[in-house]
Tab-separated table of C-alpha atoms in Angstrom:
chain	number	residue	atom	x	y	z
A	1	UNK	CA	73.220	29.499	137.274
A	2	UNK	CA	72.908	28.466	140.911
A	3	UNK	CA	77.337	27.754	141.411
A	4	UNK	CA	76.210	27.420	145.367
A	5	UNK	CA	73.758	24.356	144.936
A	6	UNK	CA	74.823	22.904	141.730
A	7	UNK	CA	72.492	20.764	139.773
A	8	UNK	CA	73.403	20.566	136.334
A	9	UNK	CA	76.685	19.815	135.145
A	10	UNK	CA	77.541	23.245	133.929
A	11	UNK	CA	77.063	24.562	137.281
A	12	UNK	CA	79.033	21.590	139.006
A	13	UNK	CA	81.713	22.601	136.282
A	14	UNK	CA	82.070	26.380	137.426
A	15	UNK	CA	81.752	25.119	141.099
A	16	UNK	CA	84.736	23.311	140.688
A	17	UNK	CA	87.104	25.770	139.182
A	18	UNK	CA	86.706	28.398	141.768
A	19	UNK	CA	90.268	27.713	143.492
A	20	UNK	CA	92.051	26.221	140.830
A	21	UNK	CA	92.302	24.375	137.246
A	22	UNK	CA	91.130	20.991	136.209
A	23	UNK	CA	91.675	18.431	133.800
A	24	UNK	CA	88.453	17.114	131.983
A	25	UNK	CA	89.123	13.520	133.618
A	26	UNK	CA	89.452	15.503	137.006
A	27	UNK	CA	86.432	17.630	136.216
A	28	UNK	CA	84.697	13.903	135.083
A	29	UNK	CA	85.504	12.198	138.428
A	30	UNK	CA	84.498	15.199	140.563
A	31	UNK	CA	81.007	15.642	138.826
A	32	UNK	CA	80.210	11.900	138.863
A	33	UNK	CA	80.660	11.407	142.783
A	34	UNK	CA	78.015	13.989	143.259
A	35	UNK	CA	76.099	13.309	139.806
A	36	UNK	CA	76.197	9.316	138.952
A	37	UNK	CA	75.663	8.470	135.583
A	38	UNK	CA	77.091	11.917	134.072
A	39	UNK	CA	78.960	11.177	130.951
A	40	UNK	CA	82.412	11.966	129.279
A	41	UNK	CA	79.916	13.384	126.758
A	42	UNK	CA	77.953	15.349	128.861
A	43	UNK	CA	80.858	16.908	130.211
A	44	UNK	CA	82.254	17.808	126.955
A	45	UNK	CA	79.383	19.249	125.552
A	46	UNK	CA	78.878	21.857	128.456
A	47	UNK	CA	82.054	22.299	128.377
A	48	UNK	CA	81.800	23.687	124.664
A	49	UNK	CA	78.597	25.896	125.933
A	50	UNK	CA	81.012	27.093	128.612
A	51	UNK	CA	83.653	27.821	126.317
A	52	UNK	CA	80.727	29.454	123.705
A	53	UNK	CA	79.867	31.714	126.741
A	54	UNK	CA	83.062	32.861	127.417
A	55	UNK	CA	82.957	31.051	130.548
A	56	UNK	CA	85.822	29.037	131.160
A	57	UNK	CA	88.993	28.727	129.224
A	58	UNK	CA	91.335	25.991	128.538
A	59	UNK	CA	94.976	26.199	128.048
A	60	UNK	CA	97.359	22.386	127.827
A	61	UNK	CA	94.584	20.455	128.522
A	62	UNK	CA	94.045	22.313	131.728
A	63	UNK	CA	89.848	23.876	132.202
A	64	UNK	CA	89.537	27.210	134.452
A	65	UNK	CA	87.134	29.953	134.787
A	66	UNK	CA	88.029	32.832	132.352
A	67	UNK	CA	89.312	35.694	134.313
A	68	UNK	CA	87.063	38.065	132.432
A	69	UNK	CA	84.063	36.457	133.034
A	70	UNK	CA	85.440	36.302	137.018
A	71	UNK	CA	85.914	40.000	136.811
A	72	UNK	CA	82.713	40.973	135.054
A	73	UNK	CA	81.068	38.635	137.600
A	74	UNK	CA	82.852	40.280	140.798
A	75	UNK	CA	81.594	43.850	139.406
A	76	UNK	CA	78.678	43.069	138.826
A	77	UNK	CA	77.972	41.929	142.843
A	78	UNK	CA	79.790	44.809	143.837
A	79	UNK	CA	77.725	46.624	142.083
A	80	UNK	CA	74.129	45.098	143.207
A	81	UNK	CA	75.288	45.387	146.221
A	82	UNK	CA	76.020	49.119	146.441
A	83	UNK	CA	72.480	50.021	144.702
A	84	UNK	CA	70.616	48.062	146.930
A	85	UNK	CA	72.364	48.231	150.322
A	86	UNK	CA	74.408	51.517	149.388
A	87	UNK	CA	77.333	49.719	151.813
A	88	UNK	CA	80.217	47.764	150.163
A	89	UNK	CA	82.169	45.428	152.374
A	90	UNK	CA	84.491	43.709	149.628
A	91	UNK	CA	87.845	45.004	148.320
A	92	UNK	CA	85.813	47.694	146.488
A	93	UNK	CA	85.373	49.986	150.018
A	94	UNK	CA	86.691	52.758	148.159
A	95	UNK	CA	82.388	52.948	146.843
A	96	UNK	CA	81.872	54.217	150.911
A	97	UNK	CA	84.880	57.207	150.610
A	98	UNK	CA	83.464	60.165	152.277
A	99	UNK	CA	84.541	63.804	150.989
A	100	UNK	CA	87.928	64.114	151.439
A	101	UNK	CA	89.108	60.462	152.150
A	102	UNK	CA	91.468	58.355	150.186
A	103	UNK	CA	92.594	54.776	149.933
A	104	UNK	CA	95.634	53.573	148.131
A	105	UNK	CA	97.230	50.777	146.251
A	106	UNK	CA	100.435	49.260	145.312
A	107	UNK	CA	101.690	47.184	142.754
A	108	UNK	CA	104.352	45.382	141.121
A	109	UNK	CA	104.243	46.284	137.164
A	110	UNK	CA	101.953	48.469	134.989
A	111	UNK	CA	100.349	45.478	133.936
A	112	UNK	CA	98.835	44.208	137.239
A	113	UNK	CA	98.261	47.782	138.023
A	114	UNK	CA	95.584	48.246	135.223
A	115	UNK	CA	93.855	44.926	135.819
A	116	UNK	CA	92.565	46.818	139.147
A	117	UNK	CA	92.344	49.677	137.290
A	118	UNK	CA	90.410	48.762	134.892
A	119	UNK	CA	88.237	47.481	137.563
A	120	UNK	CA	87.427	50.358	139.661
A	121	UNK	CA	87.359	52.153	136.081
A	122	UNK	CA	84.466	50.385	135.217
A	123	UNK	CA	82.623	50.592	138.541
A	124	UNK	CA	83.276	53.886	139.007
A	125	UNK	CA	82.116	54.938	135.629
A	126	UNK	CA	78.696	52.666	136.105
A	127	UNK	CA	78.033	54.623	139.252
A	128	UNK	CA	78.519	58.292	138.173
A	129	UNK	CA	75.572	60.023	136.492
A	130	UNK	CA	74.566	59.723	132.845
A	131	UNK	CA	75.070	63.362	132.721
A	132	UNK	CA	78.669	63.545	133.949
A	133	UNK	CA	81.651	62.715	131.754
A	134	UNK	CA	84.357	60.782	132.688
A	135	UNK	CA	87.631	62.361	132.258
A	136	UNK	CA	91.161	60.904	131.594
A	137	UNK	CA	94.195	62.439	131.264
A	138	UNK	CA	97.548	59.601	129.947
A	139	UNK	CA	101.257	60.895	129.142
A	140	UNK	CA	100.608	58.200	126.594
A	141	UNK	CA	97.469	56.178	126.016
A	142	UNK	CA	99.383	52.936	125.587
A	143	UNK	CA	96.611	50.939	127.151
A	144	UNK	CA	94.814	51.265	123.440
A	145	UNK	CA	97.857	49.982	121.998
A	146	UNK	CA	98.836	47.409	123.993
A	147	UNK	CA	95.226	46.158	124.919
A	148	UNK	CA	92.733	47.433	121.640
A	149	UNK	CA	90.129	44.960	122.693
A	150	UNK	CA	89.396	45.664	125.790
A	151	UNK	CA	89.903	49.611	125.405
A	152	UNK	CA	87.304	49.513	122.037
A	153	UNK	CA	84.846	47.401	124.002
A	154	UNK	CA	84.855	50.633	126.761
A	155	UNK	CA	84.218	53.144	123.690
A	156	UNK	CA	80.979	50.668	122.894
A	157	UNK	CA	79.842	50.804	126.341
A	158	UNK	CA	80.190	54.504	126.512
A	159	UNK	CA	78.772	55.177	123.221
A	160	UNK	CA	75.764	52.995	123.630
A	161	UNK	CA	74.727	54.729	127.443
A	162	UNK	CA	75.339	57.889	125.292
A	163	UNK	CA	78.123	58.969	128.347
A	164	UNK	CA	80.992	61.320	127.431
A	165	UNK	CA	84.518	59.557	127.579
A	166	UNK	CA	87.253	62.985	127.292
A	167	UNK	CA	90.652	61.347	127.060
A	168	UNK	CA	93.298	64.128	126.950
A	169	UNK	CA	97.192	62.904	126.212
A	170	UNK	CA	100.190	64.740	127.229
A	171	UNK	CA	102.092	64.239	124.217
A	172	UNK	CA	101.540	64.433	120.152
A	173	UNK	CA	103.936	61.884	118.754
A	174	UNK	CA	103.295	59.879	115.407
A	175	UNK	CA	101.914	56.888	117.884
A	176	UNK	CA	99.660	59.152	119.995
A	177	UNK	CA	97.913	60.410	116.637
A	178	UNK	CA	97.647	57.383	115.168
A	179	UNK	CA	94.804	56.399	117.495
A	180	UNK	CA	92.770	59.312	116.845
A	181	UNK	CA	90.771	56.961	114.687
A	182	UNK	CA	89.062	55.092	117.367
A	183	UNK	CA	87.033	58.090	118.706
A	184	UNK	CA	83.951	58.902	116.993
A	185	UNK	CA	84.510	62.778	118.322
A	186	UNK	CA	81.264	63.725	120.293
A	187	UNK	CA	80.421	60.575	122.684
A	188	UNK	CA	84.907	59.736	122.876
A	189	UNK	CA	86.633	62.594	122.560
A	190	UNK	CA	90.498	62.374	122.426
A	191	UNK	CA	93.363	65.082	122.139
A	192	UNK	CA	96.691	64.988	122.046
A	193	UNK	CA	98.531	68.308	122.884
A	194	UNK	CA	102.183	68.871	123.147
A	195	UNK	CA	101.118	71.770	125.959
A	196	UNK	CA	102.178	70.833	129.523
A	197	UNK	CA	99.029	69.643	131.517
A	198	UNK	CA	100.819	68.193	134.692
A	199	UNK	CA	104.462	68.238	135.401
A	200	UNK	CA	105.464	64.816	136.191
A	201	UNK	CA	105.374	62.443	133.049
A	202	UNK	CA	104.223	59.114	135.314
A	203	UNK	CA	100.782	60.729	136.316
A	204	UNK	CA	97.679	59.630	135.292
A	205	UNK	CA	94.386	60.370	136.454
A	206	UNK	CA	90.599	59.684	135.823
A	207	UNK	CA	87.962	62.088	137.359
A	208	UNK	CA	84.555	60.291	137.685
A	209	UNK	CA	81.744	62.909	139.223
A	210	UNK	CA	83.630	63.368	142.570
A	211	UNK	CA	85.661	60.310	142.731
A	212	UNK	CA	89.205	60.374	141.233
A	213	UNK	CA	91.485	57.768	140.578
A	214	UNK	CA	95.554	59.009	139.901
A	215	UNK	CA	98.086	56.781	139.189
A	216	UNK	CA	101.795	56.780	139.546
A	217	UNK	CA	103.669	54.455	137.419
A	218	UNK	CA	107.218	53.415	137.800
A	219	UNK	CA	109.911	55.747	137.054
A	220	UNK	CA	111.894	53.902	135.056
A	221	UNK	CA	109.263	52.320	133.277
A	222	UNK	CA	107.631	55.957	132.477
A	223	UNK	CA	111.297	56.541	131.031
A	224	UNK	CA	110.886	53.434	128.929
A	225	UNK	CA	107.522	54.308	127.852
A	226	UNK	CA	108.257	57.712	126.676
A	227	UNK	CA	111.779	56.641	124.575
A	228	UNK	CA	109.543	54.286	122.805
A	229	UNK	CA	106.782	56.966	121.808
A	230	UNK	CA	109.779	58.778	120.765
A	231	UNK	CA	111.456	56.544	118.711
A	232	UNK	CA	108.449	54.282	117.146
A	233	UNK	CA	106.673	55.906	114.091
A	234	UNK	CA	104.977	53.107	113.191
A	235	UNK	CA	102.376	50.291	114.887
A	236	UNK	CA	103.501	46.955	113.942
A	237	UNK	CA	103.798	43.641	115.477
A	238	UNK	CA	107.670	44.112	116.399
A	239	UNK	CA	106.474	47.961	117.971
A	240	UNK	CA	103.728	45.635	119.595
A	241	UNK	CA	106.456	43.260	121.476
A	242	UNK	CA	108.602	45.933	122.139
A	243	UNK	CA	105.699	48.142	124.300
A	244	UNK	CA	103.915	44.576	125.898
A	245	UNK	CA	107.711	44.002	127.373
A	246	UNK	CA	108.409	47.588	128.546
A	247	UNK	CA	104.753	47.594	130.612
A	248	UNK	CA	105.291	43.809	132.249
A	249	UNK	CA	108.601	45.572	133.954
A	250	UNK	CA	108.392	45.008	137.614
A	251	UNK	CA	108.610	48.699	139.760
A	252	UNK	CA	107.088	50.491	142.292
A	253	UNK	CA	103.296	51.699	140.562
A	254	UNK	CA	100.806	53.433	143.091
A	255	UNK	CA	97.252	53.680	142.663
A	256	UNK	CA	94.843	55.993	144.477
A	257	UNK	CA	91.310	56.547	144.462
A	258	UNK	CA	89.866	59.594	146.392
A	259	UNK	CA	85.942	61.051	147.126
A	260	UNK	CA	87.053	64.817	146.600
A	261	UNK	CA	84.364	67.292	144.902
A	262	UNK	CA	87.231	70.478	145.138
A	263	UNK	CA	90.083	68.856	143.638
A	264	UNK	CA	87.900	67.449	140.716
A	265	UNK	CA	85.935	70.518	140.146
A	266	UNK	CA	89.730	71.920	139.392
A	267	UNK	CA	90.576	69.131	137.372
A	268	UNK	CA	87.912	69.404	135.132
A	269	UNK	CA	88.083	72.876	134.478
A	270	UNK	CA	91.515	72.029	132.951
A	271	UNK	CA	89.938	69.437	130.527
A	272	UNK	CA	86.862	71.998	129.626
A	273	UNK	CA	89.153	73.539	127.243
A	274	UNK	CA	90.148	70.794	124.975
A	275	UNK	CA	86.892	69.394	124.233
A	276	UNK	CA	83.131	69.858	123.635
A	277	UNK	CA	80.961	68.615	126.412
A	278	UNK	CA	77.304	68.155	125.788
A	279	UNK	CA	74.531	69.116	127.816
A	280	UNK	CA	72.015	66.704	128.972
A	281	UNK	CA	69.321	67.102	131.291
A	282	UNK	CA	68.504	63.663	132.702
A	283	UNK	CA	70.951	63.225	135.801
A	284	UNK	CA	69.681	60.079	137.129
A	285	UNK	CA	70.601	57.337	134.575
A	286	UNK	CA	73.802	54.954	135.079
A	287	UNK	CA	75.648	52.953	131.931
């Protein structure tokens, strides 16, 4: 799809929809003063192959580029561009960290921070070895609770690279076993323990080869969070409501990613315990 010199009205269509949302008649008019003789058909019937493609999106009448495809799109540059140029000049410096160097982030609810998270998750985890599990430790792991899809698509990406995802959970309530379900074991590992692993209940972190990534989520929020584990026994859609509302609270969340081989050799030797890491001898191959 060539979006810089469009041709065909598919790529006039995602030209058009980088800054903002259109209405089909919009969308029409645009296309036709650089393509005479396109079609209210036409345009409907890419628009339906763009929709099939999980493309664009269209909510009240209004057409935009689906933020998932946007993201997938952005990573997937950022990625290219670090393999073949090893230099990253976008929002994603944190790829150029040297040993020892870190770069932070704030934001305004849990929910904004794990859209970033989950995209230097995903780069992160592409660039890292093969042979290197990634390692998580959550209080909670509400993110496969609150977001299943996305969360279930990461075990499938994992599991079919054959790459080691060890989630370890500071807590053993009714809701944090009742996900133990969606790990197969061996390639996504996940253990809930009731031992103290890190003294403040708002940390998270990720350890990816030498790169880290520890988060620090809202203290009132974290409160929030944890009352709810406490309380809810069961997953249901009113549970559901109740967690979505709790993680849109607005608060002071800090993200920060760091190129540190000391600090995550230590971190992972206090993983190493809880689960069974396989030995592979291939160190060159990326998911």
């Amino acid at each position: 799809m060539n979006i810089l010199k469009p041709q065909s009205i598919e790529e006039y269509i995602v030209s058009l929809l980088q800054k903002n949302s259109r209405s089909g008649s919009e969308l029409l008019t645009a296309i036709q003063s650089k393509r005479p003789g396109t079609t209210k058909q036409a345009l409907y019937a890419s628009l339906r192959k763009l929709r099939s493609d999980e493309i664009v999106v269209v909510h009240k009448m209004r057409i935009s580029l689906s933020s998932i495809w946007v993201t997938k799109m952005a990573e997937f540059f950022t990625l290219a561009k670090h393999f073949y140029t090893k230099t990253t000049t976008t929002d994603e410096g944190f790829l150029n960290l040297e040993d020892g160097d870190r770069v932070t982030y704030s934001f305004k609810n849990p929910n904004v921070t794990d859209i970033f998270w989950g995209h230097a998750f995903d780069i992160l985890a592409e660039i890292t070895p093969i042979t290197e599990p990634v390692f998580l430790y959550n209080p909670h792991d509400w993110f496969m609770l609150a977001r299943p899809e996305t969360e279930k698509l990461l075990f499938k990406k994992f599991a079919k690279a054959g790459k080691q995802l060890l989630i370890l959970v500071g807590d053993a309530k009714p809701l944090d076993k009742y996900i133990i379900k969606e790990f197969d074991g061996t390639i996504a590992q996940y253990h809930p323990t009731n031992e103290l692993v890190f003294d403040k209940r708002n940390y998270y972190v990720n350890i990816f080869d030498d790169f880290i990534i520890e988060v620090h989520l809202d203290e009132i929020t974290t409160k929030k969070i944890d009352e709810f584990y406490n309380t809810a026994n069961d997953w249901n859609p009113e549970n559901e409501a109740v967690l979505k509302k709790i993680i849109a609270n607005e608060g002071k969340n800090k993200l920060t990613i760091s190129k540190n081989r000391k600090k995550a050799e230590h971190l992972k030797k206090i993983f190493r315990k809880y689960f069974y890491i396989k030995s592979l001898k291939q160190n060159t191959t990326h998911i």
